PDB file of C-alpha atoms in Angstrom:
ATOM      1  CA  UNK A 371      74.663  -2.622 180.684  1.00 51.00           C
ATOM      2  CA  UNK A 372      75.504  -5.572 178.507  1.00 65.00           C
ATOM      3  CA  UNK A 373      76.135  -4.161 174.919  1.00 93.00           C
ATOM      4  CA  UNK A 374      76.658  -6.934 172.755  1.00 98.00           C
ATOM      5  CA  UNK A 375      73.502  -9.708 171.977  1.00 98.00           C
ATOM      6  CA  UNK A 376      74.457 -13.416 170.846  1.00 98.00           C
ATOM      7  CA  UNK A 377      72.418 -15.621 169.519  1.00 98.00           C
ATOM      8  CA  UNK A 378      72.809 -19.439 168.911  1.00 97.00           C
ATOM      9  CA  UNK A 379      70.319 -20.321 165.886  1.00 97.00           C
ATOM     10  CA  UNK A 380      69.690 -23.380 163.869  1.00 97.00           C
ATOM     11  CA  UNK A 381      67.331 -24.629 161.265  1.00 97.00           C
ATOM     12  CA  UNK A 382      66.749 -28.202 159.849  1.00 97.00           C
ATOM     13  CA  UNK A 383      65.415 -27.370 156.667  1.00 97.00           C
ATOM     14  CA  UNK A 384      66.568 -28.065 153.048  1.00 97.00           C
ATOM     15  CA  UNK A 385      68.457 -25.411 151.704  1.00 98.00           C
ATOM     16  CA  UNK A 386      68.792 -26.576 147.911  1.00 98.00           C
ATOM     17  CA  UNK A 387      70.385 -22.620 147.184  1.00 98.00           C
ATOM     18  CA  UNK A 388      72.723 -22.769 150.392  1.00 98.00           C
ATOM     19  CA  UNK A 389      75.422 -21.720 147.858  1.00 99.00           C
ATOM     20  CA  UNK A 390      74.006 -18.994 146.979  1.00 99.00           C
ATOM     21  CA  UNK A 391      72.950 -17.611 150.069  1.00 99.00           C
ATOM     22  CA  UNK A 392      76.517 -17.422 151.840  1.00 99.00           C
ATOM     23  CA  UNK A 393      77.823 -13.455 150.180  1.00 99.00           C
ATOM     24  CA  UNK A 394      74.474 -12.017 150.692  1.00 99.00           C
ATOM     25  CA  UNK A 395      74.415 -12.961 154.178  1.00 99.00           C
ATOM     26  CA  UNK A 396      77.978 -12.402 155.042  1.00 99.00           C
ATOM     27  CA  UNK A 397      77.568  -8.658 153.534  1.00 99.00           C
ATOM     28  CA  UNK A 398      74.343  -8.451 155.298  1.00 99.00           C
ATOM     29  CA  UNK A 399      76.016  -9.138 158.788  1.00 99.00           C
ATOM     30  CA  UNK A 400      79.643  -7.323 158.408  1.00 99.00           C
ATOM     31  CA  UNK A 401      77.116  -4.198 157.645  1.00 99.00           C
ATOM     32  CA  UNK A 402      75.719  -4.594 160.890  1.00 98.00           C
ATOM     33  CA  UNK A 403      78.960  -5.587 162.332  1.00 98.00           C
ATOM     34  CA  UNK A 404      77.728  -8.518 163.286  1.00 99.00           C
ATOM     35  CA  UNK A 405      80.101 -11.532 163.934  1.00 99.00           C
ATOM     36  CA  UNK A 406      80.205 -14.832 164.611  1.00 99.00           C
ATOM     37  CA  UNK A 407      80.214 -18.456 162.134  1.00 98.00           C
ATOM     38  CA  UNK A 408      76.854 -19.555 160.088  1.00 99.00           C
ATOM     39  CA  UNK A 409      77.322 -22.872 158.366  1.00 98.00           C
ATOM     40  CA  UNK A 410      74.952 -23.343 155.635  1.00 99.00           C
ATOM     41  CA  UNK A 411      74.244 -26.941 153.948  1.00 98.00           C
ATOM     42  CA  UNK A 412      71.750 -28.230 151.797  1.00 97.00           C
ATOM     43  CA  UNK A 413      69.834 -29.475 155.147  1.00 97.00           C
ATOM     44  CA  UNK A 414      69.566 -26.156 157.039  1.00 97.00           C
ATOM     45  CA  UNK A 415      71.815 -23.532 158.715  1.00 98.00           C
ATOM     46  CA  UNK A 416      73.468 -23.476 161.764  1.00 98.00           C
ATOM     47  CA  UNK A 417      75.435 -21.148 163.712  1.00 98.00           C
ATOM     48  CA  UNK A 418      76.723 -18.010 166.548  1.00 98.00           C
ATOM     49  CA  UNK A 419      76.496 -14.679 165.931  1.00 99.00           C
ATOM     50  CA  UNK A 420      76.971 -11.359 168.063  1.00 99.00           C
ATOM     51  CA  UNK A 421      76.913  -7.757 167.786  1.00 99.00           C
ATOM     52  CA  UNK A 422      74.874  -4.020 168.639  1.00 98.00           C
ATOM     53  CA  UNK A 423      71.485  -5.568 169.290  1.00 98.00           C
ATOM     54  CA  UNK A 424      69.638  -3.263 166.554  1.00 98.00           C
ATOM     55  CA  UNK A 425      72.372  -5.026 164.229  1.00 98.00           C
ATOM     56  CA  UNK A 426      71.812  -8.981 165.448  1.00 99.00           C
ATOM     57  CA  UNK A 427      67.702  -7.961 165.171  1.00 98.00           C
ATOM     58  CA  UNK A 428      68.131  -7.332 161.606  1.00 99.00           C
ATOM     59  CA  UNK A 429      69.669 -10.117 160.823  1.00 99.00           C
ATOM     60  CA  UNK A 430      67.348 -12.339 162.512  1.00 99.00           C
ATOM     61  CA  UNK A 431      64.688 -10.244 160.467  1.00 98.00           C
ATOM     62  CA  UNK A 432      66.972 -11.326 157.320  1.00 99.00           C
ATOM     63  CA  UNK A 433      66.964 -15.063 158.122  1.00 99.00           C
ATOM     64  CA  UNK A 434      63.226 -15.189 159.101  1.00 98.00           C
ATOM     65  CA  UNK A 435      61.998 -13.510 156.334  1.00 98.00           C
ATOM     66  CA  UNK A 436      62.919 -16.634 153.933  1.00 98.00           C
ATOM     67  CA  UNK A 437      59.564 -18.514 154.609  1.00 98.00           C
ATOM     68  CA  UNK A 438      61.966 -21.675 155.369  1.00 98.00           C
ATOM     69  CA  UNK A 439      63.443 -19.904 158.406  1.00 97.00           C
ATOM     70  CA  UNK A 440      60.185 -18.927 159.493  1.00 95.00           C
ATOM     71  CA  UNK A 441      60.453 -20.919 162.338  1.00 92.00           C
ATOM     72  CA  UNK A 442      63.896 -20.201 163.467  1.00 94.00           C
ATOM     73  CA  UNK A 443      65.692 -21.796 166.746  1.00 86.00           C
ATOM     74  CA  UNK A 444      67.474 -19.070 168.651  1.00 94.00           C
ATOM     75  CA  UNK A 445      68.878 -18.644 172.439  1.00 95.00           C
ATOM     76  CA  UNK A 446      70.163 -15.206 173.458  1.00 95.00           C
ATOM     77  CA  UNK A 447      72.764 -14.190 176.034  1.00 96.00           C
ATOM     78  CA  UNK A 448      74.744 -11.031 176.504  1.00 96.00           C
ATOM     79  CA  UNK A 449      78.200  -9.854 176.889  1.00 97.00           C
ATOM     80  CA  UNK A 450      79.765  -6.188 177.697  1.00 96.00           C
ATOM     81  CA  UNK A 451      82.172  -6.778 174.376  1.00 96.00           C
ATOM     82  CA  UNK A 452      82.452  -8.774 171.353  1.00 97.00           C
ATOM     83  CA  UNK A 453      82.982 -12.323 171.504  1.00 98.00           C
ATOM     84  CA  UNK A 454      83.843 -13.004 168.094  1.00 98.00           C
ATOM     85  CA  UNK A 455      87.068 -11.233 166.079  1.00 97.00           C
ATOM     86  CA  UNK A 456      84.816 -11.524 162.276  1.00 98.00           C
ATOM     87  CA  UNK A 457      82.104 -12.624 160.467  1.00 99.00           C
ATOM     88  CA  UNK A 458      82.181 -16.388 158.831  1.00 98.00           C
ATOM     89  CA  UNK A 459      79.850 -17.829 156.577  1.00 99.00           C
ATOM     90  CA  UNK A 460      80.941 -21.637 155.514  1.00 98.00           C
ATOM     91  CA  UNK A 461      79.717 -23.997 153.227  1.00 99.00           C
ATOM     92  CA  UNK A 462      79.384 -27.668 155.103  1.00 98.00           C
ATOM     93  CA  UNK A 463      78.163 -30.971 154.149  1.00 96.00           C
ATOM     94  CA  UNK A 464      75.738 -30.984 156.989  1.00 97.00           C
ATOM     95  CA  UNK A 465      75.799 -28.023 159.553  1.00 97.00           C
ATOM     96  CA  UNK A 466      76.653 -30.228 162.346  1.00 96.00           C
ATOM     97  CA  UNK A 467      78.448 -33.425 161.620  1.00 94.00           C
ATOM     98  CA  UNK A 468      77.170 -36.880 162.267  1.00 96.00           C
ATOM     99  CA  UNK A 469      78.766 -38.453 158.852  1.00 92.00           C
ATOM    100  CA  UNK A 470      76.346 -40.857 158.786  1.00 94.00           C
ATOM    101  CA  UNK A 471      73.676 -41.510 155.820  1.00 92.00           C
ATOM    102  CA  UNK A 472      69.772 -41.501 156.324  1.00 90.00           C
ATOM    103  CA  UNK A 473      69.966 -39.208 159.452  1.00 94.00           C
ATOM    104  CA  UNK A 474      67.576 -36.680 158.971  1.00 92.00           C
ATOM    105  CA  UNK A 475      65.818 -34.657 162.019  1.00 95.00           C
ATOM    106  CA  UNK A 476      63.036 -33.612 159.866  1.00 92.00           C
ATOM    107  CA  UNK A 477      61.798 -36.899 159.072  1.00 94.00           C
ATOM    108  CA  UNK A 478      62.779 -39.183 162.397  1.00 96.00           C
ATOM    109  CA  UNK A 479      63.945 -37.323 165.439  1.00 97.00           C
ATOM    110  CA  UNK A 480      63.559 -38.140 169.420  1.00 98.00           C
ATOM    111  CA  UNK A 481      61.105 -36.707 172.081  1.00 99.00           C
ATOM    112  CA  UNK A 482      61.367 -32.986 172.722  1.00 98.00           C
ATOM    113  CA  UNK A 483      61.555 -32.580 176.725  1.00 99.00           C
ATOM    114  CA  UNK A 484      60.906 -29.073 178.233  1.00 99.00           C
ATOM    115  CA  UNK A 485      63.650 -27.428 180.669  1.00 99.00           C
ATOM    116  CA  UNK A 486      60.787 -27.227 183.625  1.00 98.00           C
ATOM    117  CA  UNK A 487      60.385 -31.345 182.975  1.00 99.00           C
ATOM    118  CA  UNK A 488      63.765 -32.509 182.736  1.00 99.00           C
ATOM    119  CA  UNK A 489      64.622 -32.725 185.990  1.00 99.00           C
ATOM    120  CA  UNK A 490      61.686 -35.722 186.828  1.00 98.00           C
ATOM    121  CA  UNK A 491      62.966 -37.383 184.022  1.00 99.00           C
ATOM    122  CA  UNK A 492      66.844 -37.386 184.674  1.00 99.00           C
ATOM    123  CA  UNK A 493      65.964 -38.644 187.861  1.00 98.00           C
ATOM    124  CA  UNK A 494      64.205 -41.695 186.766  1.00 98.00           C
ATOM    125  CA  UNK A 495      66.706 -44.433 187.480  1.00 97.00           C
ATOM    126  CA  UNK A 496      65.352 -46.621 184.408  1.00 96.00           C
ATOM    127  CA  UNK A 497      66.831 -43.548 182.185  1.00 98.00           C
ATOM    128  CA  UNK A 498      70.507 -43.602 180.729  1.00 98.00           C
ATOM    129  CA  UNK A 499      71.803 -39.749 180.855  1.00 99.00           C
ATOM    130  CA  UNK A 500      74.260 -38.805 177.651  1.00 99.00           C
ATOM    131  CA  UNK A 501      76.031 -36.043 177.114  1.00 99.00           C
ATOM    132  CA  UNK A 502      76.356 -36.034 173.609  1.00 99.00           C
ATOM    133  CA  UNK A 503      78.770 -32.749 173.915  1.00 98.00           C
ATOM    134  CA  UNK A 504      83.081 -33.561 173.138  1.00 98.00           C
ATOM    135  CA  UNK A 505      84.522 -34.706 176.219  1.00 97.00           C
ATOM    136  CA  UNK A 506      86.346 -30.815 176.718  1.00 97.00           C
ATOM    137  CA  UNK A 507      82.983 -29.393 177.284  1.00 98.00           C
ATOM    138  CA  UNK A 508      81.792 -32.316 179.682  1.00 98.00           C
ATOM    139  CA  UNK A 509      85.174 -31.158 181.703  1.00 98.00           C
ATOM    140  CA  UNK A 510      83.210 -27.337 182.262  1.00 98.00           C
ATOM    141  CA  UNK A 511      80.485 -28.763 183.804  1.00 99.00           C
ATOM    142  CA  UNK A 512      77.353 -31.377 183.189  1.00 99.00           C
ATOM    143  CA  UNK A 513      74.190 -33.128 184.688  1.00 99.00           C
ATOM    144  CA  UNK A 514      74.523 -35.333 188.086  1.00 93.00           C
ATOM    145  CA  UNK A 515      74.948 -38.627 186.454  1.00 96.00           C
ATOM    146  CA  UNK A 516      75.252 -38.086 183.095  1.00 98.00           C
ATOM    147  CA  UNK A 517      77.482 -41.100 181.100  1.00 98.00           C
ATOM    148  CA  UNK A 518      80.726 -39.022 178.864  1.00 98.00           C
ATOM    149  CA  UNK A 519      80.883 -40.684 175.626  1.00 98.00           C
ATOM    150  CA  UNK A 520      84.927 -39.474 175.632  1.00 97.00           C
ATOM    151  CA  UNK A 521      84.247 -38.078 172.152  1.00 97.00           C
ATOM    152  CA  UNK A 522      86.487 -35.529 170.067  1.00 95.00           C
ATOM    153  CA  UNK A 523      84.226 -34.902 167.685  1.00 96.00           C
ATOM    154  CA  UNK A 524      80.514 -35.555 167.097  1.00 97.00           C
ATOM    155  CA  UNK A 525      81.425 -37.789 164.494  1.00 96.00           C
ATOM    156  CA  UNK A 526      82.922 -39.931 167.207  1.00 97.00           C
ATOM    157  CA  UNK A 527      79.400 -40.658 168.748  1.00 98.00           C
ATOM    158  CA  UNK A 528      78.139 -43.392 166.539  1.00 97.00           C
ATOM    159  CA  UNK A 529      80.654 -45.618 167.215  1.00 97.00           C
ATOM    160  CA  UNK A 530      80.399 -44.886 171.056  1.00 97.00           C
ATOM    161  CA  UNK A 531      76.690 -45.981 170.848  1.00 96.00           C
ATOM    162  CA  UNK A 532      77.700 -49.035 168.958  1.00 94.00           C
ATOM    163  CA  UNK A 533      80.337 -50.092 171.324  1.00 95.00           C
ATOM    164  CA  UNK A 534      78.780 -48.838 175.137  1.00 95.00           C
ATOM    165  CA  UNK A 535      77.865 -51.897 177.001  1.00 92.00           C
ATOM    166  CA  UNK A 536      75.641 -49.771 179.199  1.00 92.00           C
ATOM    167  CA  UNK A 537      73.167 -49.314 175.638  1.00 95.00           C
ATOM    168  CA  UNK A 538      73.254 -53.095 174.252  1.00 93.00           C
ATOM    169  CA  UNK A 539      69.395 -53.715 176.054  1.00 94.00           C
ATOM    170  CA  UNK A 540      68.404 -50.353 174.677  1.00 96.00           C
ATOM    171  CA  UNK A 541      66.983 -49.149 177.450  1.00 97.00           C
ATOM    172  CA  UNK A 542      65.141 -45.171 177.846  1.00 98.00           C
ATOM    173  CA  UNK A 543      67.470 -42.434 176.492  1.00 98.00           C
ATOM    174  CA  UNK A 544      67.461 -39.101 177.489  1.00 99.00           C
ATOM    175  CA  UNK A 545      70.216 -37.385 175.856  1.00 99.00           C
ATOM    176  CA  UNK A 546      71.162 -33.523 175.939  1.00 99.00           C
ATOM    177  CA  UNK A 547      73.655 -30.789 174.227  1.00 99.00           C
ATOM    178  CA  UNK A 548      74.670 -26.690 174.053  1.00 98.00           C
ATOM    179  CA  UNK A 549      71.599 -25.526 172.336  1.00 97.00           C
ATOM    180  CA  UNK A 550      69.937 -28.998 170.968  1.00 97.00           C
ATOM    181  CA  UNK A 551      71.276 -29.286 167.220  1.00 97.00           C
ATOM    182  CA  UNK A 552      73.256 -32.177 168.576  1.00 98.00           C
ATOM    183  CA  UNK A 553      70.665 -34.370 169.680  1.00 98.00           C
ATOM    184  CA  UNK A 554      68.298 -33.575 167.038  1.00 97.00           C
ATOM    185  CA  UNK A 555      70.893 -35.840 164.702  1.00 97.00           C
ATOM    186  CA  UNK A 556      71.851 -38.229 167.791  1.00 98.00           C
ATOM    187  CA  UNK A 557      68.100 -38.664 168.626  1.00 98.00           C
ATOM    188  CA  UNK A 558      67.360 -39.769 165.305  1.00 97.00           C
ATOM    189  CA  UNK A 559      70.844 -41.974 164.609  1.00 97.00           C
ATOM    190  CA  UNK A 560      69.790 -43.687 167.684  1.00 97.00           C
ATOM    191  CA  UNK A 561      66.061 -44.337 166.830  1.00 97.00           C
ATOM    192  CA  UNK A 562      67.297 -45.555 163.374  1.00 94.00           C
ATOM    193  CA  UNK A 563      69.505 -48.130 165.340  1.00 94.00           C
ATOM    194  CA  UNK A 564      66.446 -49.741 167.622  1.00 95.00           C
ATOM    195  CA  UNK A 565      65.790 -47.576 170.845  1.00 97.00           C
ATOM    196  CA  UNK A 566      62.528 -47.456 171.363  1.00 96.00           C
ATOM    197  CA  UNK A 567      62.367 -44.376 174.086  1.00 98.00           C
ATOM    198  CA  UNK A 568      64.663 -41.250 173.299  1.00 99.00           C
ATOM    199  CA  UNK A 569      63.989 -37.949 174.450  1.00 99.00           C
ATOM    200  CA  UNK A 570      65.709 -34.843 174.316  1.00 99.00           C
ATOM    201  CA  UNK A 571      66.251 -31.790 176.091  1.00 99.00           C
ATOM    202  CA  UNK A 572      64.536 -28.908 174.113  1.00 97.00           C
ATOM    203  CA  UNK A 573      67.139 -25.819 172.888  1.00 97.00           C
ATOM    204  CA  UNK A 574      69.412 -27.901 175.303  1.00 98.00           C
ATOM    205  CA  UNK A 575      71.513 -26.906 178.221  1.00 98.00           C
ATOM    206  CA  UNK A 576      71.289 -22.769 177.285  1.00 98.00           C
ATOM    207  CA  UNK A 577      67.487 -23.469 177.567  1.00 97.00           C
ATOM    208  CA  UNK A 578      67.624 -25.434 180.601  1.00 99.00           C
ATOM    209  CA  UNK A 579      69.983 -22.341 182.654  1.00 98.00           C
ATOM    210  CA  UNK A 580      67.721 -19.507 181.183  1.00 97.00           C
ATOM    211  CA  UNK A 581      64.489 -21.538 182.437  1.00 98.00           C
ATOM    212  CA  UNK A 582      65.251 -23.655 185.509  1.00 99.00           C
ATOM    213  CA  UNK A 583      65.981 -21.389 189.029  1.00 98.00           C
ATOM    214  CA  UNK A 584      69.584 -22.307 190.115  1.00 98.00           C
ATOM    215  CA  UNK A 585      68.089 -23.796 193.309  1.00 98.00           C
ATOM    216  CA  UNK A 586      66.162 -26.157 191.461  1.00 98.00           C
ATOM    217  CA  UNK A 587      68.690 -27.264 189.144  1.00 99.00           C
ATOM    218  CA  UNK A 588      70.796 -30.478 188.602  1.00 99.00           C
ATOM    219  CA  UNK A 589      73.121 -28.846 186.403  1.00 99.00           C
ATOM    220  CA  UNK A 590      76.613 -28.864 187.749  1.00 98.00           C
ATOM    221  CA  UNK A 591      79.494 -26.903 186.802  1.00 98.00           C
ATOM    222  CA  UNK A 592      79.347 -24.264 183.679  1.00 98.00           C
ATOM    223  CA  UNK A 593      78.786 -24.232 180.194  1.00 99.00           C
ATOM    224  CA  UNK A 594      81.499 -24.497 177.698  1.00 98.00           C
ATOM    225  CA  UNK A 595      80.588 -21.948 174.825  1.00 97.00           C
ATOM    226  CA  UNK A 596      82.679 -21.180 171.188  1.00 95.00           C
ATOM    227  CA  UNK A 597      83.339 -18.158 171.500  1.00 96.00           C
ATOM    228  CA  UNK A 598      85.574 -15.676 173.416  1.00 96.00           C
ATOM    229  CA  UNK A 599      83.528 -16.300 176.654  1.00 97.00           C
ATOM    230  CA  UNK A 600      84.907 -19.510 176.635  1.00 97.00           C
ATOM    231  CA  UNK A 601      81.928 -20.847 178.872  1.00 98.00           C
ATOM    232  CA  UNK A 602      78.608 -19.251 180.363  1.00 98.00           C
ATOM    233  CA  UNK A 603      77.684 -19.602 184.119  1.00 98.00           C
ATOM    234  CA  UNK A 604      73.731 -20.788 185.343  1.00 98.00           C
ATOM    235  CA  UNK A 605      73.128 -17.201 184.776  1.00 96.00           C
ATOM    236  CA  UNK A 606      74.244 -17.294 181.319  1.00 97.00           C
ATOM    237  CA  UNK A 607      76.929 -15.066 182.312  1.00 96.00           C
ATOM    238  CA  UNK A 608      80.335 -14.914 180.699  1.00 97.00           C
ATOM    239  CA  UNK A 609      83.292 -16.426 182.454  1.00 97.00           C
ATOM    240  CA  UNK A 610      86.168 -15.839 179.717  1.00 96.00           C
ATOM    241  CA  UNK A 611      88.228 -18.591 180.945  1.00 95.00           C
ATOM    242  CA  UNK A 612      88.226 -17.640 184.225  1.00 96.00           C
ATOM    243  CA  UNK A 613      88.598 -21.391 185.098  1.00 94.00           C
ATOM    244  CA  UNK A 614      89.613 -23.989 182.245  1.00 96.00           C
ATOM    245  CA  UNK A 615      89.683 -27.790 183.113  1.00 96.00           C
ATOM    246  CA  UNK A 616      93.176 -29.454 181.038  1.00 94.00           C
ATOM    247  CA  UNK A 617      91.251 -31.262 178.911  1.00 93.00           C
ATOM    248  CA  UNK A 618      90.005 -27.741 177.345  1.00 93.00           C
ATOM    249  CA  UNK A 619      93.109 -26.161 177.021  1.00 91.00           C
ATOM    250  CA  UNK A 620      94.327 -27.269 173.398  1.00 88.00           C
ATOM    251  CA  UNK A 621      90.809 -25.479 172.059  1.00 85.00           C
ATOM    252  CA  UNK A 622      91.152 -22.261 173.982  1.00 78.00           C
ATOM    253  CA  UNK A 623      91.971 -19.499 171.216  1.00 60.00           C
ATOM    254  CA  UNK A 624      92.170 -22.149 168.352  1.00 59.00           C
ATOM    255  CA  UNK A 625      89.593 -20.960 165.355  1.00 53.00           C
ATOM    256  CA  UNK A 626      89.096 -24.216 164.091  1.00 48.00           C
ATOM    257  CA  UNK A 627      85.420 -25.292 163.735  1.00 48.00           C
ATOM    258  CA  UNK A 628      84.831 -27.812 166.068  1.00 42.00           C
ATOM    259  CA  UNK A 629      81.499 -30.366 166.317  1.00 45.00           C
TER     260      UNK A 629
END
């Protein structure tokens, strides 16, 4: 039986005593032996974490009892060891980068689709398919037709949307990422710049594996993850880079936090 519980969680939310929250939580976790990275900004928190599932429980109890995490956005998945070597809690700028001003999720953000309706929409061939992921973790695996923005970072992606001939008659967006902090930012950059229709893929492609049969699904390849397990099969089961494409290889084992 699986023994260690991971959890992807994020919150849009302002956080005007981030600072102040990183030691408590940090202590909070290591005590539970809990690992993984948080990133905490003044607009919310963001982050992996794994250990003993009593453990990863309590902290979720720990986050959700601050009436601002109430609401919390969390996938699990499970792995028969850890999959992080230590607990980090970092102090960001935003918790995942965009770098561009007036982009806030809680004020302007895209149209939430549901796993069980993304298919139809995917399908539709008015729609433009992004994959607003790096272009390593398009190389694990994506959606049948989705467009690869070639980024290295998700700071990359505005100027990608500026530039991609295939966007200048804004036509219907639907966009998609790991868990769906991604496009919560992208959705809303690209609302702010004119495009009328954008939708996005609720808790993104962890969602869509947990809730869409394999038979069913239009999903193709697997799951690049930051963590030890390197990437997650339709099953949500660890592969620990059983298979890595070349344009992945510089980020295996590096610890740096990429976006």
């Amino acid at each position: 039986m699986s023994k260690i519980l991971i959890v992807a969680l994020y919150k849009f939310v302002p956080l005007d005593d981030f600072e102040a929250m990183r030691d408590p939580l940090k202590a909070f976790c290591q005590e539970r032996d809990v690992r993984g990275s948080i990133l905490l900004a003044s607009e919310g928190l963001n982050g992996t974490i794994a250990g003993p599932e009593e453990g990863l429980r309590e902290v979720l109890a720990y986050l959700q009892s601050d009436p601002r995490m109430s609401e919390l956005e969390y996938k699990e998945a499970w792995a028969d060891r850890h999959v992080f070597k230590r607990m980090k809690v970092r102090l960001k700028q935003e918790i995942v980068r965009l770098a561009v001003d007036g982009i806030d999720p809680n004020d302007v953000v895209g149209t939430y689709v549901q796993p069980e309706d993304w298919n139809a929409l995917i399908s539709d061939p008015e729609v433009v398919v992004i994959d607003t992921r790096n272009d390593y973790e398009f190389a694990f695996g994506t959606f049948d037709g989705a467009m690869n923005p070639e980024t290295q970072s998700f700071r990359e992606f505005p100027e990608w949307v500026r530039k991609a001939q295939e966007l200048e008659n804004k036509p219907k967006i639907a966009m998609f990422c790991t868990g769906g902090i991604r496009c919560e930012k992208a959705s809303s950059l690209m609302l702010q710049q004119g495009f009328d229709e954008v939708y996005h893929l609720q808790g993104g492609i962890l969602n869509y594996l947990e809730k869409v049969p394999e038979e069913q699904s239009l999903w193709k390849g697997e799951c690049f993850v930051f963590d030890d397990r390197v990437s997650v099969d339709h099953k949500l089961q660890p592969r620990w880079g059983a298979w890595v494409p070349e344009e992945a290889k510089h980020i295996i084992n590096d610890d740096t936090d990429y976006d």
